[in-house]
Amino acid sequence: MLNKYISSSGQANISVKDEIMIRFKVDISDEKRNQIHNYLRISPKANFTCKWNGQHEVLIYPENRLTHGRPYSVIINTKELFGNNDEDIVIGFNTHNLSIHCSLDKLRHSFDGTQELTTISGEIESSDDIAIATVKNAFKVNQKDNANLNVQWTGKEEGRSFEFKVTGIHRYEEASNLNISYDLTQLDEFAKFEKTVDVLPLKDFVYSELVQEKFDASYVSLIFSRALDKDQNLDGLIKSKSGEFKYKSEIVDNAINVYPESRVAENFDIVISEHIKDYRG
């Protein structure tokens, strides 16, 4: 039945923002072309509009977003459209399943010439298009009594990737927690994120951790708890227990990026001098 009237029905799996395409093999009169929506319906029920793209291809646009991860059908009333006794044509398709994940960078401490600024960046990624407004409304961030927290967003109104940056993080005299969370379970039952980030006391200047996403990366980042003196000479301040270690380095805010001049062993150890200085010297 499908091949008798239909040459193509688009993809079997579509985004909830995509149109539904049907391409007919046969000519349809102008009168019926103008009323094509009367011969089609979507199940489960969804209101829609239609637009012709050429002589034989019709595009169906649901008025409201379809539901993620659900089977749908477009049903063509062949009796009314083609004037015969054939059964309705049923074209099935599925909407994409939705999964949402969040990645979070390390705290970044920078110095703008007058004060230290502490921020943290991250990204929320989705397997299908969602509205940034929905993400913003679900996103929560708090830190004790800090009323200066602000979230800056980068991304289109609808998309699959939204970058964010939390500014106004405060360094208290004592340790504190920055709490970041969102609840998007109305879109994806597993899309609930909660993360507590430790914010060290203002008085502490310590080496925090080594960051290397994978061992064969071209450099490693040594992370500290405060913005560093970007003009200091690091010669002799970073060594290796394994012997001679030649490297280049750069200071970026509270991180020292170390670039070994040659490939190092997997069990390579870096020794950091206590004489490395923060921005206060």
mmCIF file of C-alpha atoms in Angstrom:
data_model
loop_
_atom_site.group_PDB
_atom_site.id
_atom_site.type_symbol
_atom_site.label_atom_id
_atom_site.label_comp_id
_atom_site.label_asym_id
_atom_site.label_seq_id
_atom_site.Cartn_x
_atom_site.Cartn_y
_atom_site.Cartn_z
ATOM 1 C CA MET A 1 0.000 0.000 0.000
ATOM 2 C CA LEU A 2 2.813 2.406 0.908
ATOM 3 C CA ASN A 3 4.585 2.015 -2.437
ATOM 4 C CA LYS A 4 1.373 2.549 -4.411
ATOM 5 C CA TYR A 5 0.976 6.187 -3.337
ATOM 6 C CA ILE A 6 4.055 7.127 -1.303
ATOM 7 C CA SER A 7 7.659 7.152 -2.486
ATOM 8 C CA SER A 8 9.175 8.432 0.762
ATOM 9 C CA SER A 9 8.078 9.329 4.257
ATOM 10 C CA GLY A 10 11.190 10.945 5.676
ATOM 11 C CA GLN A 11 13.173 9.481 8.562
ATOM 12 C CA ALA A 12 11.972 6.823 10.969
ATOM 13 C CA ASN A 13 13.428 8.811 13.889
ATOM 14 C CA ILE A 14 13.065 12.578 14.091
ATOM 15 C CA SER A 15 13.770 15.441 16.446
ATOM 16 C CA VAL A 16 10.746 16.901 18.192
ATOM 17 C CA LYS A 17 11.427 20.168 16.337
ATOM 18 C CA ASP A 18 11.604 18.573 12.882
ATOM 19 C CA GLU A 19 8.854 18.669 10.312
ATOM 20 C CA ILE A 20 7.383 15.399 9.037
ATOM 21 C CA MET A 21 7.864 14.857 5.316
ATOM 22 C CA ILE A 22 5.684 12.787 2.974
ATOM 23 C CA ARG A 23 6.446 12.456 -0.724
ATOM 24 C CA PHE A 24 3.628 11.244 -2.986
ATOM 25 C CA LYS A 25 4.123 9.228 -6.168
ATOM 26 C CA VAL A 26 0.899 10.392 -7.740
ATOM 27 C CA ASP A 27 -0.425 13.801 -8.741
ATOM 28 C CA ILE A 28 -2.952 15.457 -6.458
ATOM 29 C CA SER A 29 -5.457 18.013 -7.724
ATOM 30 C CA ASP A 30 -5.010 21.671 -6.794
ATOM 31 C CA GLU A 31 -8.255 21.613 -4.826
ATOM 32 C CA LYS A 32 -7.075 18.739 -2.639
ATOM 33 C CA ARG A 33 -3.555 20.117 -2.392
ATOM 34 C CA ASN A 34 -5.014 23.274 -0.854
ATOM 35 C CA GLN A 35 -6.948 21.180 1.668
ATOM 36 C CA ILE A 36 -4.310 18.477 2.279
ATOM 37 C CA HIS A 37 -4.479 18.845 6.075
ATOM 38 C CA ASN A 38 -8.070 17.565 5.919
ATOM 39 C CA TYR A 39 -6.847 14.213 4.622
ATOM 40 C CA LEU A 40 -4.134 13.704 7.232
ATOM 41 C CA ARG A 41 -4.020 13.206 10.958
ATOM 42 C CA ILE A 42 -1.350 12.505 13.570
ATOM 43 C CA SER A 43 -1.727 9.827 16.237
ATOM 44 C CA PRO A 44 -1.501 10.354 19.170
ATOM 45 C CA LYS A 45 -3.504 13.438 18.316
ATOM 46 C CA ALA A 46 -1.536 16.580 17.539
ATOM 47 C CA ASN A 47 -2.626 19.712 15.714
ATOM 48 C CA PHE A 48 -0.511 20.670 12.726
ATOM 49 C CA THR A 49 -0.170 22.780 9.609
ATOM 50 C CA CYS A 50 1.012 21.707 6.159
ATOM 51 C CA LYS A 51 3.170 23.227 3.454
ATOM 52 C CA TRP A 52 3.883 21.910 -0.017
ATOM 53 C CA ASN A 53 7.499 21.699 -1.125
ATOM 54 C CA GLY A 54 7.222 21.218 -4.852
ATOM 55 C CA GLN A 55 4.604 19.178 -6.669
ATOM 56 C CA HIS A 56 4.655 15.965 -4.631
ATOM 57 C CA GLU A 57 6.276 16.648 -1.254
ATOM 58 C CA VAL A 58 4.257 17.883 1.716
ATOM 59 C CA LEU A 59 5.770 19.019 5.005
ATOM 60 C CA ILE A 60 3.800 18.606 8.236
ATOM 61 C CA TYR A 61 4.529 20.984 11.131
ATOM 62 C CA PRO A 62 3.096 20.067 14.563
ATOM 63 C CA GLU A 63 1.802 23.199 16.286
ATOM 64 C CA ASN A 64 3.226 22.065 19.635
ATOM 65 C CA ARG A 65 6.313 20.049 20.415
ATOM 66 C CA LEU A 66 5.852 16.312 20.187
ATOM 67 C CA THR A 67 6.938 14.219 23.166
ATOM 68 C CA HIS A 68 10.464 12.789 23.229
ATOM 69 C CA GLY A 69 10.944 9.038 22.943
ATOM 70 C CA ARG A 70 7.450 8.256 21.716
ATOM 71 C CA PRO A 71 6.057 6.467 18.643
ATOM 72 C CA TYR A 72 3.760 8.493 16.372
ATOM 73 C CA SER A 73 1.905 7.882 13.138
ATOM 74 C CA VAL A 74 0.722 10.005 10.259
ATOM 75 C CA ILE A 75 -2.502 8.553 8.871
ATOM 76 C CA ILE A 76 -3.585 9.339 5.309
ATOM 77 C CA ASN A 77 -7.273 9.012 4.436
ATOM 78 C CA THR A 78 -6.865 7.400 1.001
ATOM 79 C CA LYS A 79 -10.596 7.040 0.382
ATOM 80 C CA GLU A 80 -11.120 10.796 0.563
ATOM 81 C CA LEU A 81 -7.800 11.831 -0.961
ATOM 82 C CA PHE A 82 -7.657 9.418 -3.891
ATOM 83 C CA GLY A 83 -11.332 8.474 -4.227
ATOM 84 C CA ASN A 84 -10.949 4.702 -3.777
ATOM 85 C CA ASN A 85 -11.778 1.986 -1.266
ATOM 86 C CA ASP A 86 -8.209 1.376 -0.095
ATOM 87 C CA GLU A 87 -7.446 1.321 3.605
ATOM 88 C CA ASP A 88 -5.799 4.294 5.277
ATOM 89 C CA ILE A 89 -2.037 4.546 4.907
ATOM 90 C CA VAL A 90 -0.291 4.563 8.288
ATOM 91 C CA ILE A 91 3.260 5.962 8.366
ATOM 92 C CA GLY A 92 5.019 5.322 11.672
ATOM 93 C CA PHE A 93 7.972 7.204 13.134
ATOM 94 C CA ASN A 94 9.605 7.790 16.513
ATOM 95 C CA THR A 95 10.835 10.928 18.193
ATOM 96 C CA HIS A 96 14.369 10.917 19.574
ATOM 97 C CA ASN A 97 14.931 9.753 23.113
ATOM 98 C CA LEU A 98 16.214 12.561 25.296
ATOM 99 C CA SER A 99 19.253 12.410 27.564
ATOM 100 C CA ILE A 100 20.748 15.431 29.312
ATOM 101 C CA HIS A 101 24.190 15.636 30.904
ATOM 102 C CA CYS A 102 26.240 18.306 32.652
ATOM 103 C CA SER A 103 30.019 18.734 32.717
ATOM 104 C CA LEU A 104 31.650 21.074 35.196
ATOM 105 C CA ASP A 105 35.128 22.627 35.060
ATOM 106 C CA LYS A 106 37.344 23.411 38.033
ATOM 107 C CA LEU A 107 37.087 26.643 39.992
ATOM 108 C CA ARG A 108 39.025 29.424 38.296
ATOM 109 C CA HIS A 109 40.663 32.204 40.301
ATOM 110 C CA SER A 110 41.854 35.269 38.416
ATOM 111 C CA PHE A 111 43.118 38.699 39.410
ATOM 112 C CA ASP A 112 41.835 41.771 37.560
ATOM 113 C CA GLY A 113 44.366 44.198 39.045
ATOM 114 C CA THR A 114 42.231 45.165 42.031
ATOM 115 C CA GLN A 115 40.572 41.988 43.288
ATOM 116 C CA GLU A 116 40.523 38.236 42.918
ATOM 117 C CA LEU A 117 37.615 36.863 40.906
ATOM 118 C CA THR A 118 36.395 33.295 41.387
ATOM 119 C CA THR A 119 34.278 31.648 38.695
ATOM 120 C CA ILE A 120 33.307 28.207 37.477
ATOM 121 C CA SER A 121 32.201 27.176 33.987
ATOM 122 C CA GLY A 122 30.367 24.187 32.598
ATOM 123 C CA GLU A 123 28.201 22.865 29.820
ATOM 124 C CA ILE A 124 24.804 21.194 29.621
ATOM 125 C CA GLU A 125 24.401 18.887 26.639
ATOM 126 C CA SER A 126 21.260 17.249 25.314
ATOM 127 C CA SER A 127 20.730 14.495 22.756
ATOM 128 C CA ASP A 128 17.974 16.565 21.129
ATOM 129 C CA ASP A 129 16.987 20.210 20.912
ATOM 130 C CA ILE A 130 15.585 21.812 24.052
ATOM 131 C CA ALA A 131 14.832 25.429 24.936
ATOM 132 C CA ILE A 132 17.502 27.379 26.792
ATOM 133 C CA ALA A 133 14.716 29.074 28.780
ATOM 134 C CA THR A 134 13.736 25.680 30.204
ATOM 135 C CA VAL A 135 17.338 25.020 31.245
ATOM 136 C CA LYS A 136 17.724 28.457 32.822
ATOM 137 C CA ASN A 137 14.534 28.077 34.855
ATOM 138 C CA ALA A 138 15.676 24.703 36.222
ATOM 139 C CA PHE A 139 19.265 25.756 37.004
ATOM 140 C CA LYS A 140 20.011 26.606 40.653
ATOM 141 C CA VAL A 141 23.200 27.850 42.289
ATOM 142 C CA ASN A 142 23.768 28.976 45.875
ATOM 143 C CA GLN A 143 26.566 29.614 48.362
ATOM 144 C CA LYS A 144 25.777 30.454 51.978
ATOM 145 C CA ASP A 145 24.464 34.045 52.130
ATOM 146 C CA ASN A 146 26.085 35.109 48.834
ATOM 147 C CA ALA A 147 23.617 37.302 46.916
ATOM 148 C CA ASN A 148 26.132 38.211 44.191
ATOM 149 C CA LEU A 149 26.067 34.934 42.289
ATOM 150 C CA ASN A 150 25.238 35.316 38.625
ATOM 151 C CA VAL A 151 24.961 32.802 35.785
ATOM 152 C CA GLN A 152 25.963 33.812 32.260
ATOM 153 C CA TRP A 153 24.673 31.615 29.432
ATOM 154 C CA THR A 154 25.920 31.018 25.917
ATOM 155 C CA GLY A 155 23.711 29.253 23.393
ATOM 156 C CA LYS A 156 20.837 29.629 20.984
ATOM 157 C CA GLU A 157 17.221 29.851 22.132
ATOM 158 C CA GLU A 158 16.932 26.186 21.210
ATOM 159 C CA GLY A 159 19.798 23.766 20.861
ATOM 160 C CA ARG A 160 21.712 20.790 22.201
ATOM 161 C CA SER A 161 24.560 22.550 23.985
ATOM 162 C CA PHE A 162 24.467 25.386 26.509
ATOM 163 C CA GLU A 163 27.627 26.750 28.115
ATOM 164 C CA PHE A 164 27.370 28.584 31.415
ATOM 165 C CA LYS A 165 29.641 30.531 33.727
ATOM 166 C CA VAL A 166 28.924 31.217 37.390
ATOM 167 C CA THR A 167 30.430 34.506 38.563
ATOM 168 C CA GLY A 168 30.418 36.306 41.927
ATOM 169 C CA ILE A 169 31.648 33.282 43.911
ATOM 170 C CA HIS A 170 32.892 34.474 47.297
ATOM 171 C CA ARG A 171 35.983 33.306 49.195
ATOM 172 C CA TYR A 172 35.039 33.414 52.885
ATOM 173 C CA GLU A 173 37.427 33.325 55.837
ATOM 174 C CA GLU A 174 36.334 29.733 56.337
ATOM 175 C CA ALA A 175 35.670 26.968 53.835
ATOM 176 C CA SER A 176 32.300 27.037 52.070
ATOM 177 C CA ASN A 177 30.295 25.072 49.539
ATOM 178 C CA LEU A 178 29.008 26.144 46.145
ATOM 179 C CA ASN A 179 25.926 24.100 45.261
ATOM 180 C CA ILE A 180 24.954 23.679 41.608
ATOM 181 C CA SER A 181 21.874 21.738 40.538
ATOM 182 C CA TYR A 182 19.064 21.389 38.044
ATOM 183 C CA ASP A 183 15.963 19.249 37.765
ATOM 184 C CA LEU A 184 14.843 18.575 34.188
ATOM 185 C CA THR A 185 13.042 15.323 34.922
ATOM 186 C CA GLN A 186 9.974 16.694 33.142
ATOM 187 C CA LEU A 187 12.029 16.221 29.957
ATOM 188 C CA ASP A 188 14.192 13.232 30.873
ATOM 189 C CA GLU A 189 13.533 11.070 33.936
ATOM 190 C CA PHE A 190 17.266 10.883 34.674
ATOM 191 C CA ALA A 191 18.049 14.572 34.072
ATOM 192 C CA LYS A 192 18.705 15.578 37.648
ATOM 193 C CA PHE A 193 22.073 17.066 38.561
ATOM 194 C CA GLU A 194 23.501 17.982 41.968
ATOM 195 C CA LYS A 195 27.105 18.972 42.610
ATOM 196 C CA THR A 196 28.814 20.485 45.639
ATOM 197 C CA VAL A 197 32.054 22.348 44.918
ATOM 198 C CA ASP A 198 34.429 23.027 47.801
ATOM 199 C CA VAL A 199 35.546 26.651 48.002
ATOM 200 C CA LEU A 200 38.687 26.950 50.085
ATOM 201 C CA PRO A 201 39.106 29.748 52.658
ATOM 202 C CA LEU A 202 40.425 33.064 51.429
ATOM 203 C CA LYS A 203 43.567 32.714 53.545
ATOM 204 C CA ASP A 204 44.614 29.387 51.988
ATOM 205 C CA PHE A 205 47.045 29.218 49.095
ATOM 206 C CA VAL A 206 47.630 25.573 48.259
ATOM 207 C CA TYR A 207 48.180 23.273 45.322
ATOM 208 C CA SER A 208 44.785 21.709 44.598
ATOM 209 C CA GLU A 209 45.193 19.032 41.933
ATOM 210 C CA LEU A 210 46.634 17.950 38.630
ATOM 211 C CA VAL A 211 44.238 17.919 35.708
ATOM 212 C CA GLN A 212 44.897 15.728 32.693
ATOM 213 C CA GLU A 213 41.918 14.409 30.772
ATOM 214 C CA LYS A 214 43.941 11.592 29.250
ATOM 215 C CA PHE A 215 47.544 10.551 29.661
ATOM 216 C CA ASP A 216 48.675 11.252 26.112
ATOM 217 C CA ALA A 217 47.555 14.902 26.317
ATOM 218 C CA SER A 218 50.177 17.440 25.268
ATOM 219 C CA TYR A 219 50.182 19.138 28.665
ATOM 220 C CA VAL A 220 48.984 18.923 32.252
ATOM 221 C CA SER A 221 47.495 21.679 34.382
ATOM 222 C CA LEU A 222 48.615 22.254 37.957
ATOM 223 C CA ILE A 223 45.680 23.866 39.754
ATOM 224 C CA PHE A 224 46.110 26.177 42.750
ATOM 225 C CA SER A 225 43.595 27.717 45.137
ATOM 226 C CA ARG A 226 44.375 31.320 44.237
ATOM 227 C CA ALA A 227 45.345 33.350 41.172
ATOM 228 C CA LEU A 228 49.091 33.126 40.520
ATOM 229 C CA ASP A 229 51.731 35.775 39.969
ATOM 230 C CA LYS A 230 51.825 35.625 36.177
ATOM 231 C CA ASP A 231 55.259 37.342 35.997
ATOM 232 C CA GLN A 232 57.162 34.936 38.258
ATOM 233 C CA ASN A 233 60.040 32.828 36.939
ATOM 234 C CA LEU A 234 59.179 29.134 37.258
ATOM 235 C CA ASP A 235 62.701 27.859 36.488
ATOM 236 C CA GLY A 236 63.578 25.186 39.035
ATOM 237 C CA LEU A 237 60.168 25.341 40.707
ATOM 238 C CA ILE A 238 58.724 22.349 38.858
ATOM 239 C CA LYS A 239 60.818 19.176 38.799
ATOM 240 C CA SER A 240 60.561 15.437 38.365
ATOM 241 C CA LYS A 241 61.516 12.633 40.733
ATOM 242 C CA SER A 242 62.467 10.653 37.655
ATOM 243 C CA GLY A 243 65.423 12.825 36.742
ATOM 244 C CA GLU A 244 65.952 15.530 34.156
ATOM 245 C CA PHE A 245 62.716 17.175 33.085
ATOM 246 C CA LYS A 246 62.597 19.691 30.244
ATOM 247 C CA TYR A 247 59.381 21.544 29.740
ATOM 248 C CA LYS A 248 57.729 24.798 28.788
ATOM 249 C CA SER A 249 55.069 26.377 30.943
ATOM 250 C CA GLU A 250 52.488 29.130 31.047
ATOM 251 C CA ILE A 251 50.470 30.638 33.865
ATOM 252 C CA VAL A 252 46.732 31.058 33.281
ATOM 253 C CA ASP A 253 44.903 32.513 36.286
ATOM 254 C CA ASN A 254 45.262 29.853 39.034
ATOM 255 C CA ALA A 255 46.785 27.169 36.799
ATOM 256 C CA ILE A 256 50.243 26.353 35.517
ATOM 257 C CA ASN A 257 50.119 24.503 32.212
ATOM 258 C CA VAL A 258 53.190 22.306 31.846
ATOM 259 C CA TYR A 259 54.262 21.170 28.367
ATOM 260 C CA PRO A 260 56.920 18.408 28.466
ATOM 261 C CA GLU A 261 59.379 18.677 25.575
ATOM 262 C CA SER A 262 59.338 14.881 25.181
ATOM 263 C CA ARG A 263 56.936 12.081 26.021
ATOM 264 C CA VAL A 264 57.056 11.077 29.684
ATOM 265 C CA ALA A 265 56.405 7.729 31.380
ATOM 266 C CA GLU A 266 52.919 6.903 32.600
ATOM 267 C CA ASN A 267 54.065 6.864 36.244
ATOM 268 C CA PHE A 268 55.731 10.242 35.853
ATOM 269 C CA ASP A 269 55.852 12.335 39.055
ATOM 270 C CA ILE A 270 55.945 16.134 39.218
ATOM 271 C CA VAL A 271 57.420 17.886 42.251
ATOM 272 C CA ILE A 272 56.121 21.404 42.907
ATOM 273 C CA SER A 273 58.166 23.925 44.881
ATOM 274 C CA GLU A 274 56.657 25.710 47.847
ATOM 275 C CA HIS A 275 58.146 28.937 46.451
ATOM 276 C CA ILE A 276 55.539 29.284 43.712
ATOM 277 C CA LYS A 277 53.819 32.616 44.383
ATOM 278 C CA ASP A 278 50.238 33.755 44.199
ATOM 279 C CA TYR A 279 49.268 37.192 42.821
ATOM 280 C CA ARG A 280 50.021 38.783 46.197
ATOM 281 C CA GLY A 281 53.620 37.573 45.977
#
